Structures are given as C-alpha cells and as structure tokens.
Tab-separated table of C-alpha atoms in Angstrom:
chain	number	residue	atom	x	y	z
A	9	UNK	CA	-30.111	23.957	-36.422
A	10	UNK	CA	-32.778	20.996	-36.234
A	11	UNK	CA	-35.837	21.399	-34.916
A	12	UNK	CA	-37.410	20.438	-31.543
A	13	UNK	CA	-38.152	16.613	-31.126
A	14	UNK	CA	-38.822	14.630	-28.271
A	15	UNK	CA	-35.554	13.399	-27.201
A	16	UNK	CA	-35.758	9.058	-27.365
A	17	UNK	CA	-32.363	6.640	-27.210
A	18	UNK	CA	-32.802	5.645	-30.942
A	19	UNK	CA	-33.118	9.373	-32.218
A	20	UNK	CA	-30.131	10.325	-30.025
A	21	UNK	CA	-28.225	7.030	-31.931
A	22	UNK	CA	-29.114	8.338	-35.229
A	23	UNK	CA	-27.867	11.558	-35.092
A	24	UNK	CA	-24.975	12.541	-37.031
A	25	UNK	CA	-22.772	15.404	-37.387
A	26	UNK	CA	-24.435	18.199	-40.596
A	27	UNK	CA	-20.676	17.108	-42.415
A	28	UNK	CA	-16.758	17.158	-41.438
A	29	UNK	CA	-16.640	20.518	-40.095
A	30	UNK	CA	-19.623	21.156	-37.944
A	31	UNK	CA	-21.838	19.451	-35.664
A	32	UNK	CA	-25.271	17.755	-35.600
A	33	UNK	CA	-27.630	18.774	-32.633
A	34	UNK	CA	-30.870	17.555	-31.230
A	35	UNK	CA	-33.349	20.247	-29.348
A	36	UNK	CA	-35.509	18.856	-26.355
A	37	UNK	CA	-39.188	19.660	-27.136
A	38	UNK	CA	-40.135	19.050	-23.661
A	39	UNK	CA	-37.527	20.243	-21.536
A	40	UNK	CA	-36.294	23.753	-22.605
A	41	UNK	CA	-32.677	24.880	-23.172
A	42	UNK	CA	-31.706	21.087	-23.252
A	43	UNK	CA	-29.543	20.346	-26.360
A	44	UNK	CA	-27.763	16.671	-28.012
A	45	UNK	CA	-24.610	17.505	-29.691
A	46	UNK	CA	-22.387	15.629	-31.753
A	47	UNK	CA	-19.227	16.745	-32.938
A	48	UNK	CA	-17.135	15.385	-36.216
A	49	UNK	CA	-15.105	12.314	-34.627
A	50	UNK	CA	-17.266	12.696	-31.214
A	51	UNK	CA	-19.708	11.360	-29.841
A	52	UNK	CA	-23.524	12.762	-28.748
A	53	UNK	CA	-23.456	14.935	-25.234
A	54	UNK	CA	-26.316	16.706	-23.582
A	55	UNK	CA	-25.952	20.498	-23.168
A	56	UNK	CA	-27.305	23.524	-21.728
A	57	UNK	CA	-27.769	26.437	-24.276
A	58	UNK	CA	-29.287	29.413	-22.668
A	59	UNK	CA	-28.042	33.030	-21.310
A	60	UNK	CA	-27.776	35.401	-18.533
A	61	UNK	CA	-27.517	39.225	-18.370
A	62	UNK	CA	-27.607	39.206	-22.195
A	63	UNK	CA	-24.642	36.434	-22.901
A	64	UNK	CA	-24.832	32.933	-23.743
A	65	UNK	CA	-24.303	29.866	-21.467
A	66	UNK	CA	-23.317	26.864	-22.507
A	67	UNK	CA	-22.031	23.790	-21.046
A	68	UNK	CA	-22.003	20.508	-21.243
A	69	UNK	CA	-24.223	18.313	-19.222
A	70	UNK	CA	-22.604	15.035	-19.450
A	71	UNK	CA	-22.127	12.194	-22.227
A	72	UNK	CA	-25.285	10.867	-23.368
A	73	UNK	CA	-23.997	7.252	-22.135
A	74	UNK	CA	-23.767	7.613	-18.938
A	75	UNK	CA	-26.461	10.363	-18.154
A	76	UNK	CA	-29.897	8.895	-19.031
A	77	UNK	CA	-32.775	11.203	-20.571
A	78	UNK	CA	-34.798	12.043	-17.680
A	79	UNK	CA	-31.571	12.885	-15.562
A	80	UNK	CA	-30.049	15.118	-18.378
A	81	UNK	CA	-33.694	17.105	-18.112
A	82	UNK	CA	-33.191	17.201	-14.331
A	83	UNK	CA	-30.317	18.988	-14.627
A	84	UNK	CA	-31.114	20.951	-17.517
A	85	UNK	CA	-34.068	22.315	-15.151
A	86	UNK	CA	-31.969	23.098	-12.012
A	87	UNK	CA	-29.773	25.314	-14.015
A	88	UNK	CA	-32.421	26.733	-15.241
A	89	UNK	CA	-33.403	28.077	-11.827
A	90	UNK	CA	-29.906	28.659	-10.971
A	91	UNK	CA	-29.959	31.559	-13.250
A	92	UNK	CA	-33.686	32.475	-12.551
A	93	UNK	CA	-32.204	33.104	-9.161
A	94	UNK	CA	-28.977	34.946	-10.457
A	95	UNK	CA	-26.235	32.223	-10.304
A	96	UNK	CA	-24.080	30.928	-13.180
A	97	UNK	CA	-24.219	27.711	-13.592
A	98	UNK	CA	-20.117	27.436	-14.205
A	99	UNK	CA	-19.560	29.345	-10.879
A	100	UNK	CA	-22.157	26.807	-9.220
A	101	UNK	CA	-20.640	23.708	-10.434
A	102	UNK	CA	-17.181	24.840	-9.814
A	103	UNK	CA	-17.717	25.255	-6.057
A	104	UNK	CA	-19.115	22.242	-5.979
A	105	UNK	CA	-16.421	20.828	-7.601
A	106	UNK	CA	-13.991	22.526	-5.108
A	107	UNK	CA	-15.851	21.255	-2.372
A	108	UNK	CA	-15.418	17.815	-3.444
A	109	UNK	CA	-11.959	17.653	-3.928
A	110	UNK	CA	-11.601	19.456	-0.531
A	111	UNK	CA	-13.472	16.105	0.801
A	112	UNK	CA	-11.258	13.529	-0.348
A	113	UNK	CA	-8.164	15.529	0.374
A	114	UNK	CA	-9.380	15.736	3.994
A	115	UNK	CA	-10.178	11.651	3.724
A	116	UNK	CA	-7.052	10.876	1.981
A	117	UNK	CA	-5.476	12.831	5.018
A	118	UNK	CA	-6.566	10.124	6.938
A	119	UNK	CA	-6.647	7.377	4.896
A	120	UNK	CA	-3.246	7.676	3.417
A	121	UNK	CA	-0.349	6.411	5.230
A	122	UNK	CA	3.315	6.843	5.723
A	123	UNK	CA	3.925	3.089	5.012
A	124	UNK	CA	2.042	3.926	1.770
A	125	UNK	CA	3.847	7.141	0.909
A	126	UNK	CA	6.930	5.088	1.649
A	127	UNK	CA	6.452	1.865	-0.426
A	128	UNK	CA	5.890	4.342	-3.004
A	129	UNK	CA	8.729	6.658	-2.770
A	130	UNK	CA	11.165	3.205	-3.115
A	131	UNK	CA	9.062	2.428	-6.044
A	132	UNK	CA	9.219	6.024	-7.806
A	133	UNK	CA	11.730	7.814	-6.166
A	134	UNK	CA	15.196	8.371	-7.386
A	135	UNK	CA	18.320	9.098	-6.275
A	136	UNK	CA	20.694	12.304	-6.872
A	137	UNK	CA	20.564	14.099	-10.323
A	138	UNK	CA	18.198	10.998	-11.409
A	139	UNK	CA	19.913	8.311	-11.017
A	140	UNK	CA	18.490	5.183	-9.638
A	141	UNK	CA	18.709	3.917	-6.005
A	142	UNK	CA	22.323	2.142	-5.428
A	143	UNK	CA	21.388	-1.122	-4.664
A	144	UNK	CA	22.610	-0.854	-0.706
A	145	UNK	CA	20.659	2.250	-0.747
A	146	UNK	CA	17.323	0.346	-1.721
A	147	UNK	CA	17.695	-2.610	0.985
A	148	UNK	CA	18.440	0.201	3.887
A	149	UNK	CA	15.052	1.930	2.248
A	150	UNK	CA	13.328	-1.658	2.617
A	151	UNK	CA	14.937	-2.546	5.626
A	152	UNK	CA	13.641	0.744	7.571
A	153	UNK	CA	10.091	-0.593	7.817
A	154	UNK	CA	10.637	-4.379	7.582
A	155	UNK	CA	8.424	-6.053	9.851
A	156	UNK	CA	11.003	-8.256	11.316
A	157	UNK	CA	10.284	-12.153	12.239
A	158	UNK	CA	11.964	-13.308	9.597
A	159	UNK	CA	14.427	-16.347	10.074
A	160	UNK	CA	18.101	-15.545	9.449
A	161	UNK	CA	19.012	-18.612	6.794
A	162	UNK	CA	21.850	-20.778	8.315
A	163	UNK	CA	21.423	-19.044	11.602
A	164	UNK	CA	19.309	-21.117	13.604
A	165	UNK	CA	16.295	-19.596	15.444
A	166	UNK	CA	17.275	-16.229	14.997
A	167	UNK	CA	15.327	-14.161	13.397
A	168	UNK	CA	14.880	-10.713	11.525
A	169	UNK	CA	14.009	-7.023	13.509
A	170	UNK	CA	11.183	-4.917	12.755
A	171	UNK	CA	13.183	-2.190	11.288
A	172	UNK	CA	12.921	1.646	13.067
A	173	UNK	CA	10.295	2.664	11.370
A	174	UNK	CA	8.073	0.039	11.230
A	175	UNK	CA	5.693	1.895	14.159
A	176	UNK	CA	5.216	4.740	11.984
A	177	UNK	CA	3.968	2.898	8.709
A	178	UNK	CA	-0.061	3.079	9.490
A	179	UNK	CA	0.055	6.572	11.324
A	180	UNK	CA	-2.107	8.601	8.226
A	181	UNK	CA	0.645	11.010	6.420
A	182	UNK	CA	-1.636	13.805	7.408
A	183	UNK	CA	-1.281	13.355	11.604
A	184	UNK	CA	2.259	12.253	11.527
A	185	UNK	CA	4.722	14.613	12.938
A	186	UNK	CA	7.464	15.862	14.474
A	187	UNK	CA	6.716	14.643	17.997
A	188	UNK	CA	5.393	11.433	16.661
A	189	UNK	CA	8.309	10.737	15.060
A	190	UNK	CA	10.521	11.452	18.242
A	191	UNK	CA	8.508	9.124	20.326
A	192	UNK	CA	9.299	6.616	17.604
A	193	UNK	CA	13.000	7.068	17.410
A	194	UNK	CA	13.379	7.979	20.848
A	195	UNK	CA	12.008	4.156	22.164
A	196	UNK	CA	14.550	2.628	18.997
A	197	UNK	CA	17.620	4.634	20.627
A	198	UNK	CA	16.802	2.925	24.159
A	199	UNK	CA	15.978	-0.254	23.107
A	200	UNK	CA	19.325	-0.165	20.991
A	201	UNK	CA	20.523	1.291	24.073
A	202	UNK	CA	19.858	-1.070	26.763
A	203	UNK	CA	21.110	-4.162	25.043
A	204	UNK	CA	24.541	-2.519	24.171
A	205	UNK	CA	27.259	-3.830	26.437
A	206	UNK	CA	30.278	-2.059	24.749
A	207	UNK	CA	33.077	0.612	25.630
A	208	UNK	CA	31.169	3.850	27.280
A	209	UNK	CA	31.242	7.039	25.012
A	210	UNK	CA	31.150	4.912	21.501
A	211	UNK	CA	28.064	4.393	19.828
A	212	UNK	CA	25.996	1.328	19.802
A	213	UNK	CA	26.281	-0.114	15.792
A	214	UNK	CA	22.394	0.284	15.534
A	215	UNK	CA	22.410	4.129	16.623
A	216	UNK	CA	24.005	4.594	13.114
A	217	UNK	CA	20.600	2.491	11.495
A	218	UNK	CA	18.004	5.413	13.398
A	219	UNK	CA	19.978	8.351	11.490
A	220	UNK	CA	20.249	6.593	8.499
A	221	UNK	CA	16.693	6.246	8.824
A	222	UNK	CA	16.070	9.392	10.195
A	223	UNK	CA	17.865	10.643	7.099
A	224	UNK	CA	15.866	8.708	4.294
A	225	UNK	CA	11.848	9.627	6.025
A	226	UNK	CA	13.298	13.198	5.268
A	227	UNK	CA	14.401	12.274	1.796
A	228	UNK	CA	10.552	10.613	1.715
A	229	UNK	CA	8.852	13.796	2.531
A	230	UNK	CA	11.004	16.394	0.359
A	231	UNK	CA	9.929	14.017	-2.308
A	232	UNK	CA	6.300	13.732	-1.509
A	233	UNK	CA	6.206	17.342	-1.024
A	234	UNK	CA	6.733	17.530	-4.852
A	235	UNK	CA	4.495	14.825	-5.838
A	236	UNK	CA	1.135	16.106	-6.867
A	237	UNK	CA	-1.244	13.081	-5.182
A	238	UNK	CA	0.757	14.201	-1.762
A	239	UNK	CA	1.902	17.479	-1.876
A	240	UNK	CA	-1.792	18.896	-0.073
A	241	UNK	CA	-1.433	16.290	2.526
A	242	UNK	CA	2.269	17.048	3.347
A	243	UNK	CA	2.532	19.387	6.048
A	244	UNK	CA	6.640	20.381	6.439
A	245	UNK	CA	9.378	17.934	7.281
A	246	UNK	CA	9.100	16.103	10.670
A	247	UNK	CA	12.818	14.279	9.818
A	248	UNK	CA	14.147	17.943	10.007
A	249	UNK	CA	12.569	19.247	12.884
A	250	UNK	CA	14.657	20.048	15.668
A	251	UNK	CA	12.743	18.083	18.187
A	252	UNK	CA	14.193	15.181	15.934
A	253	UNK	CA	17.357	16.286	15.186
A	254	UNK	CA	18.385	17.673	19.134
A	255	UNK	CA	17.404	14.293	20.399
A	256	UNK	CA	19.326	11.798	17.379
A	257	UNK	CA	22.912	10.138	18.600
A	258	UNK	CA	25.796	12.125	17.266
A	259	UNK	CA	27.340	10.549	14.187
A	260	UNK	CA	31.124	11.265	15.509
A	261	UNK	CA	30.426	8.748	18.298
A	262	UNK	CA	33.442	6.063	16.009
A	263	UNK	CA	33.728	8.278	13.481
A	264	UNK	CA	37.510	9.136	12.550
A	265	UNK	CA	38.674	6.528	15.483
A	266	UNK	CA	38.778	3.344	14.489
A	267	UNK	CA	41.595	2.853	12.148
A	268	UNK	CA	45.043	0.452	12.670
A	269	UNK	CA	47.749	2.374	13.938
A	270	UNK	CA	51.635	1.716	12.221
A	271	UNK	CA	53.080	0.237	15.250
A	272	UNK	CA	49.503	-2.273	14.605
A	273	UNK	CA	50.176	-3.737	11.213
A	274	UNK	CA	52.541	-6.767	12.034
A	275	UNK	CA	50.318	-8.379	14.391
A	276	UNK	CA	47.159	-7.622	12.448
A	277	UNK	CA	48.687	-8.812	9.356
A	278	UNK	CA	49.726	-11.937	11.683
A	279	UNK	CA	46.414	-12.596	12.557
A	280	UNK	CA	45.270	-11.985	8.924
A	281	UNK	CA	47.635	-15.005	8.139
A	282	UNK	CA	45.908	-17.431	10.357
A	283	UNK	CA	42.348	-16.803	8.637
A	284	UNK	CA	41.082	-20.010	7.646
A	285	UNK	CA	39.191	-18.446	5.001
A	286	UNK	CA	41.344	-17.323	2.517
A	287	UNK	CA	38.842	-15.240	0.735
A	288	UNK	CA	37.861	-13.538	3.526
A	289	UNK	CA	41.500	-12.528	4.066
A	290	UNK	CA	42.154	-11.586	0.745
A	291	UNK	CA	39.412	-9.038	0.792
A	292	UNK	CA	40.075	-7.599	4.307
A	293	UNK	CA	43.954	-7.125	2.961
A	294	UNK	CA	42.601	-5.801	-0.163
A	295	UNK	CA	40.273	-3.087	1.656
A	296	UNK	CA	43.173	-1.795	3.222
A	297	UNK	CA	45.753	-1.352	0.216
A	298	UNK	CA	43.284	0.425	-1.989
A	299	UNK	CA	41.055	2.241	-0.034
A	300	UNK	CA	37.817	1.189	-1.439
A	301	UNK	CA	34.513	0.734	0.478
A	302	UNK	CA	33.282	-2.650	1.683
A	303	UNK	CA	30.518	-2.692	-1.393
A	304	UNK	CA	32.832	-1.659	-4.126
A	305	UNK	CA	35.414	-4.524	-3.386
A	306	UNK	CA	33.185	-7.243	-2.384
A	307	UNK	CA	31.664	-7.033	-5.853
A	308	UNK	CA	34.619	-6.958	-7.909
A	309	UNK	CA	34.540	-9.362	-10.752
A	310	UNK	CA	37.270	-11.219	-12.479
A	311	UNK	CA	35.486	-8.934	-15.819
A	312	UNK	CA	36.670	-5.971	-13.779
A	313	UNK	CA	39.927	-6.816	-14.263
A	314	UNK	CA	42.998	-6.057	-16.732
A	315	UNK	CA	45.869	-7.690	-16.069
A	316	UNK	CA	47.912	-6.792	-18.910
A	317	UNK	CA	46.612	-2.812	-18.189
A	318	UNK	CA	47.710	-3.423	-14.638
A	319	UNK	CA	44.052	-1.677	-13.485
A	320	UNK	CA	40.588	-2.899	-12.646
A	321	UNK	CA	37.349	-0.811	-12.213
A	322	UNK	CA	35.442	-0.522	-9.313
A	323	UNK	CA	31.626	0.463	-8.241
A	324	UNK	CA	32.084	3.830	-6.846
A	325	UNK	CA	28.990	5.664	-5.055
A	326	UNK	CA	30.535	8.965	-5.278
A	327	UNK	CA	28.008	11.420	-6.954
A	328	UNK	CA	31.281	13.048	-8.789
A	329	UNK	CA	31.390	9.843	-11.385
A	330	UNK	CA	29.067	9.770	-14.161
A	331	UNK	CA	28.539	6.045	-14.153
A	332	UNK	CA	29.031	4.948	-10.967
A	333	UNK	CA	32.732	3.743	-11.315
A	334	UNK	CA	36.026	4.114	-11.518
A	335	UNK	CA	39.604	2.787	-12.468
A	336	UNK	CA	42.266	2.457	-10.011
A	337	UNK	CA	45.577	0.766	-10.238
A	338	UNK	CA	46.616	-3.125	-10.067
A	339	UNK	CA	49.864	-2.734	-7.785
A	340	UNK	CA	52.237	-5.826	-7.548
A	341	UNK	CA	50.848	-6.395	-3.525
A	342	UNK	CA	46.793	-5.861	-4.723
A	343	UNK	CA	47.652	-8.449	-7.458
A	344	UNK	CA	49.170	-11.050	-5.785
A	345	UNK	CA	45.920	-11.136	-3.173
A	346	UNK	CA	43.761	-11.290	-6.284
A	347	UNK	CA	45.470	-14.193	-8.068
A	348	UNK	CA	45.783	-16.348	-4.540
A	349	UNK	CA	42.529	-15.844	-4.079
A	350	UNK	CA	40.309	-19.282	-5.031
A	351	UNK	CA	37.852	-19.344	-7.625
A	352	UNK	CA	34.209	-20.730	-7.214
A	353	UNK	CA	32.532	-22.309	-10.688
A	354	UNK	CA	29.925	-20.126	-12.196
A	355	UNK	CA	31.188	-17.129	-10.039
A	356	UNK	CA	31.718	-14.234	-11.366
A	357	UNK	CA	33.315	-12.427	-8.478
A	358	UNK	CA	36.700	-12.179	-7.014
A	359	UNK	CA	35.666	-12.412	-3.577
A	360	UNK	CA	32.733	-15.590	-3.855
A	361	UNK	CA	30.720	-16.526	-1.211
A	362	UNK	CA	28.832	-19.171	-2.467
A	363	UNK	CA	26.211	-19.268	0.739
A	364	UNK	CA	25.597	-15.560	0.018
A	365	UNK	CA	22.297	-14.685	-1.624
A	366	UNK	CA	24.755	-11.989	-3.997
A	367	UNK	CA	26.982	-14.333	-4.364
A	368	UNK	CA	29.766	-12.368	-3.029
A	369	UNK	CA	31.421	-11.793	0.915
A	370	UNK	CA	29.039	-9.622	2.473
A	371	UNK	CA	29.502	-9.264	6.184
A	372	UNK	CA	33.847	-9.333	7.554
A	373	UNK	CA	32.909	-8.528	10.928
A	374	UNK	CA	32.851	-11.863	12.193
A	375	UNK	CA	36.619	-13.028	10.209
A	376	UNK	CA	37.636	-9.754	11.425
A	377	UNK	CA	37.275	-10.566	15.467
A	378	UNK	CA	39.950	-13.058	15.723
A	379	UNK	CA	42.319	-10.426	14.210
A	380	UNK	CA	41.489	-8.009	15.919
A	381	UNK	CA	41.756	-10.526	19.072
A	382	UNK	CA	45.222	-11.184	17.947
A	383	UNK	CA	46.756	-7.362	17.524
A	384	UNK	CA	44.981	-6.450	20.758
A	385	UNK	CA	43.095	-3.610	18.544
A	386	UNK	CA	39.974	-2.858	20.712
A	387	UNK	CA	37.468	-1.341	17.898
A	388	UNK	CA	37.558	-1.750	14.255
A	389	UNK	CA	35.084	-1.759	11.821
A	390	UNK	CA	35.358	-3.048	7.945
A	391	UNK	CA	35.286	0.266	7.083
A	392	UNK	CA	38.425	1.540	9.540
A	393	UNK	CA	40.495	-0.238	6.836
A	394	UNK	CA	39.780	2.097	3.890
A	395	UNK	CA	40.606	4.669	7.040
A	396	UNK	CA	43.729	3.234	7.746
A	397	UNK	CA	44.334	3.725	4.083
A	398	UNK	CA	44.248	7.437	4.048
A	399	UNK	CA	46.202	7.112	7.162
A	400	UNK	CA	48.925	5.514	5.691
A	401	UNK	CA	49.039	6.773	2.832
A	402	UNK	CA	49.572	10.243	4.383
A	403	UNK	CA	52.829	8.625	6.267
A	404	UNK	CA	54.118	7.126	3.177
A	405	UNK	CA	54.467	10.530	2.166
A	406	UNK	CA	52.025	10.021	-0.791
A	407	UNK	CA	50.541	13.084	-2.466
A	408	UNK	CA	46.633	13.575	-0.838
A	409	UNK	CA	45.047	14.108	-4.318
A	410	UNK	CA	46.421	10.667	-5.524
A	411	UNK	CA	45.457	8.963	-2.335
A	412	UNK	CA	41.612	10.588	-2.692
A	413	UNK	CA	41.767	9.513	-6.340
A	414	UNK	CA	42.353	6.247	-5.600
A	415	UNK	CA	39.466	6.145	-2.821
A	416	UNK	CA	36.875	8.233	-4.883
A	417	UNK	CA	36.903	11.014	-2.796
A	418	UNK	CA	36.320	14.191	-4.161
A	419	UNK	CA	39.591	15.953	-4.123
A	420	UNK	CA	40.267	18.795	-1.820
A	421	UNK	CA	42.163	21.335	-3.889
A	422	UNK	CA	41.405	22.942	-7.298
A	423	UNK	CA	43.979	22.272	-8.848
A	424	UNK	CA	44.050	18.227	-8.368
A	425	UNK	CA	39.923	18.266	-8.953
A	426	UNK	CA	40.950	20.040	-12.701
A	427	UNK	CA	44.206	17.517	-13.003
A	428	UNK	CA	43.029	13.984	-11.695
A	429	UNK	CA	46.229	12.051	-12.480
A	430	UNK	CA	46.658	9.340	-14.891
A	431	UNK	CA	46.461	5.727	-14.136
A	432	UNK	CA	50.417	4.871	-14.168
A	433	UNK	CA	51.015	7.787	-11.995
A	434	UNK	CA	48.482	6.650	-9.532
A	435	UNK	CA	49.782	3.154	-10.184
A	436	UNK	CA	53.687	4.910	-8.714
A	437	UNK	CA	51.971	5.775	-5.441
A	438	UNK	CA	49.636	3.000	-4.698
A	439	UNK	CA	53.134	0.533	-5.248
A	440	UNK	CA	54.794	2.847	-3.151
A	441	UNK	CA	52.160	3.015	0.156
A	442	UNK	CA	52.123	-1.194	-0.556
A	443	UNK	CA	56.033	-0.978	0.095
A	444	UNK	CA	55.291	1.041	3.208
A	445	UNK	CA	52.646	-1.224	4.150
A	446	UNK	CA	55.024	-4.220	3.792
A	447	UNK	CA	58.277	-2.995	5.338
A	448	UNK	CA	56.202	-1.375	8.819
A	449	UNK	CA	54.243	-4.539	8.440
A	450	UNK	CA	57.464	-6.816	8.761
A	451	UNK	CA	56.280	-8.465	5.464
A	452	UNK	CA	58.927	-9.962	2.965
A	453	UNK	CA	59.427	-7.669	-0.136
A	454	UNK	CA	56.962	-9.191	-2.694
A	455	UNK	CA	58.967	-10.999	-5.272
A	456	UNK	CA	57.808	-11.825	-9.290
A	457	UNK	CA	57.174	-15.053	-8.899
A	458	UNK	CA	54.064	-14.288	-6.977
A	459	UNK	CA	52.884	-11.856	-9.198
C-alpha cells in the first residue's frame, strides 16, 4: 500500500489502479484513517479504513468529485469520534438515512396528490391480465376528473362538466379518505339529483357515471397500493369503504327493464322506417339482431367483413377472448342492413359519421326518441336493444349457449363453455331469431334480391 502524502486534486488525478486486478490507494498524511481508492474500471473515492472492538471498518466516504478534500477530512474526523464514543459508523449513517427517507415520505404525504396518482395510473396502469385500457375505458378514466368548460363542437354554448371527481384531484393522497370521498360523491348524486325530471324509482343517467367512477378510484388505489413510489403513502381503499358503498345509487335502478317487448316490434320497427338517417337506423336495427354492444357495432368496418364467409368480426370487451374479438354470423336480415347502408369516401366504417371525431355513430339516443315516441315505449336505452336480443332470442326458442355466443357472454353451462358452436351453426339460429323478428314484427319475408 502507498505511503502517506498530503492529499492535493492533481495527486488524487494521477492515481492509478497497482494493475487489472487490484486497486491503487492514496493515504491522508494529515487526516488519519482517510484513504483515496481507485478500483480497475473505477474511479478514485474517499474512504474510511479504521476498526472497532478489534474488526475493521470500512466505508466509503463519497466520490472524490463531488466531495472536496477538506469535507472528505471532516467526515473522516466525525467518524472517528463516532467510534471513540462507541458507535459504528454504518449503524450511524443508516439511521440517518432512515430518518431521511421517513421525511420525504411524510412530505410526499402531503405533497402528492390524488389528481397526480391518477394521471399516472391512466398513464401506467393496465387493464385485466395486462392488457391495455379499452379505449372507452380510457376516456371514462379521463373523463372522471375533467375539469369541464369545455365547448361541445356543433352544440352551441354548451359546454363540458367537471367530471365527479374533479374535487378530489388536489386533496394530498395521504389525507384523502373514506369520508372525504363521500362528501364528494354524495354532493355529485344531488346535484345529478335535483336536475333529473324523469319517472320516480329509475335512476338518473348520471348516477351510473358516480359508480363507474366510484369503481375506477378503487381500481386507482389497489394499483397504487402495489406501486413502490405510493405504496407508504396509501393508507386502505376509501372506494371500498362502506361509508362509500352504503351511500352509492343501486345499479338495478334500469337494469334488466328496459328492453322492447314482442307485442312492441311493429311500431318500433315503424318508427325505425321513418328515420331520416339511414345510418343511424341501420345500426339501431343491427344492435338488436345480433346482440352486440353499442361500441362493438359502431366500429365495424367494411375490413371486418366476409361476405362470401357469410361472418364478420367484432370488438368484443369480454375478458374470455384473447384478442379482444370475435366472429359472429352474417344472417340474410344483418346483411341486407349492411349493404343499404351508404358509404362515406375515405371511411372505413360501416356505420360513418363523418362529424364524429372517430369517425363512426357514437351517441343513438337522440335518433332513438322519435321511435320510441312512435311505439309509445316509455324508457329505452341503446343498450335495451342487445337486451331485447336475449329476450327474443329466448322466445324464438333458440338454444341460450348460441344466443350468449353470439353476444360474447360467457356461457352459463359447462358443457357449451367446452363446446362453443361453430360459425354455420350459430349462423342456423341467428337466421332463425331474424325470422322471428320479422314475422312478430309484421315485416315482409326478406327476399334474395336484397341480399
């Protein structure tokens, strides 16, 4: 080992490792037990080298560019006493160590919000088994803390809502709670409340937004609970508390109840008929012959399509499909819509909408009114169509596993979940429930030509 100099910038720059294998070091002549190290492939680092009770202590002081001389003999000094006073250094710089991180954990408690935990958890989170957010999924995640005051395009001087959690987005992660969280939700549910001027014991529309809400702030914190930045700050899951959950609308307020009864179908079909907007009526008809969700058929493209197959394939959010879709049958009724339904230039869905920032029909409610209007059918929603499907399906006498197939449902029995039928057999029961459809519906029988 070298002998003692005193310790100066350019000696320090000149040293160099004894050869590959072992290191060059430096000994302080002023300042004892202070060392310069450099390994093979390193570079030079101050050290302690001394010992207590008998065994050696050594650690490492800090690189030589960032600790100047006179610090690094500082601290070589106060560890020195440390031990003259019967305290290891390691155990000493340790606790200090702990005590630091203690203090920015209790900062970040405060400094950290849930607006912040949230922007992040749409930026890094993921959905089931991995996958990545479904793209409604991400705009309901956005939409929950929009700030609102937005103009609606094409809609005047209306303009956007703050979303229902927008109050909670600077409350620090730390202080936000279960009874915070009520308060929050609780004020949403009457504002939603007060405005609503519908049929007593059904839900306002927007009390379905607060649990959907309610629902993705707990996906948030079982997700920061595993993150490790958030994990110390995350005390339990407010979303889940009771004093939440107790005080959220039911979800059965329309659920199950809006659907179009059999005795219904010729005068909403009627009304359907008089739709200015052909698309529009294509895509309402076609929601209720197959079944599928508003999203999955409003983003059908003419790609999706085989004609000489007699299928197309679908988006399908069910978590029981690998890639997010699935095949159902093109029955002579379901075909017919498709083909008399116009085509927009440089479109590449079914149902266009050129106004629409997705390019495809995005809201029905509105062409959906007047029919409902004209089959005196008090409440119906979009989604009471696929309903009406099952519905029917169930009086045409159509098996239930090729009816929850052709919805992408999971199946109910064992047996159909290890035997999903094949594509012509589901095609047999879809043409049948269209026949059904037609006949109750007072519809001519569908002939080639319009095929």
């Amino acid at each position: 080992m070298s002998n003692k100099v005193k310790l100066s910038v350019k000696r320090i720059a000149d040293l160099r490792p004894v050869d590959d294998k072992n290191p060059g070091f430096l000994i302080d002549a002023d300042t004892p037990n202070l060392y310069v190290r450099i390994r093979p492939r390193g570079k030079p680092a101050f050290l302690f080298v001394g010992s207590m009770a008998g065994k050696a202590v050594n650690l490492v002081i800090g690189n030589t560019q960032t600790w100047t001389i006179p610090a690094a003999q500082e601290e070589a000094r106060r560890m020195r006493t440390l031990i003259d006073r019967g305290i290891h250094p390691k155990l000493e710089r340790e606790d200090r160590e702990a005590e630091t991180a203690k203090a920015i954990a209790a900062k970040s408690k405060v400094e950290i919000t849930v607006g912040q935990v949230w922007e992040d958890y749409i930026a890094r989170g993921v959905g089931k088994k991995g996958r990545p957010w479904a793209p409604t999924y991400l705009r309901s995640l956005k939409s929950a803390m929009h700030a609102g005051g937005e103009m609606f395009p094409r809609c005047g001087d209306k303009r956007t809502v703050q979303g229902p959690l927008f109050v909670a987005r600077d409350i620090p992660v730390g202080e936000f709670d279960d009874d915070a969280l009520a308060d929050i939700l609780g004020d949403e549910l009457d504002r939603i409340g007060e405005r609503f001027r519908g049929e007593p014991g059904v839900n306002p529309p927007g009390y379905a937004v607060v649990n959907k809400a309610a629902e993705s702030l707990s996906g948030m914190f079982r997700w920061a609970s595993r993150e490790r930045e958030y994990k110390s700050l995350i005390n339990g899951n407010p979303a889940r508390s009771p004093t939440v959950q107790d005080n959220l609308p039911s979800k059965t307020g329309v659920r199950r109840l809006d659907f179009v009864e059999i005795v219904q179908l010729e005068k909403f079909f009627e009304g359907l008929s008089t739709l200015p907007n052909r698309t529009m009526a294509g895509y309402l008809t076609g929601l209720l012959i197959t079944g599928a969700r508003r999203q999955e058929l409003a983003a059908l493209k003419w790609s999706d399509i085989d004609f000489d197959l007699k299928k197309l394939t679908i988006a399908d959010k069910s978590t029981q499909t690998l890639h997010r879709t699935r095949e159902i049958p093109l029955a002579p009724w379901l075909e017919s819509v498709i083909r008399s339904t116009p085509k927009i230039d440089n479109n590449q869905y079914v149902f266009a909408a050129p106004r629409s920032k997705l390019g495809y029909v995005q809201d029905a409610r509105k062409s959906l009114a007047p029919v409902l209007e004209h089959a005196k059918i008090k409440h119906l929603t979009p989604h009471g169509l696929r309903r009406t499907f099952s519905l029917v399906g169930e009086a045409a006498r159509c098996p239930s596993g090729a009816v929850e197939q052709i919805m992408g449902h999971s199946v109910s029995s064992m047996e159909e979940h290890y035997k999903p039928r094949r594509i012509d057999a589901l095609r047999e029961e879809l043409v049948r429930l269209e026949e059904f459809v037609r006949e109750k519906a007072k519809l001519p029988a569908l002939e080639l030509a319009e095929v």
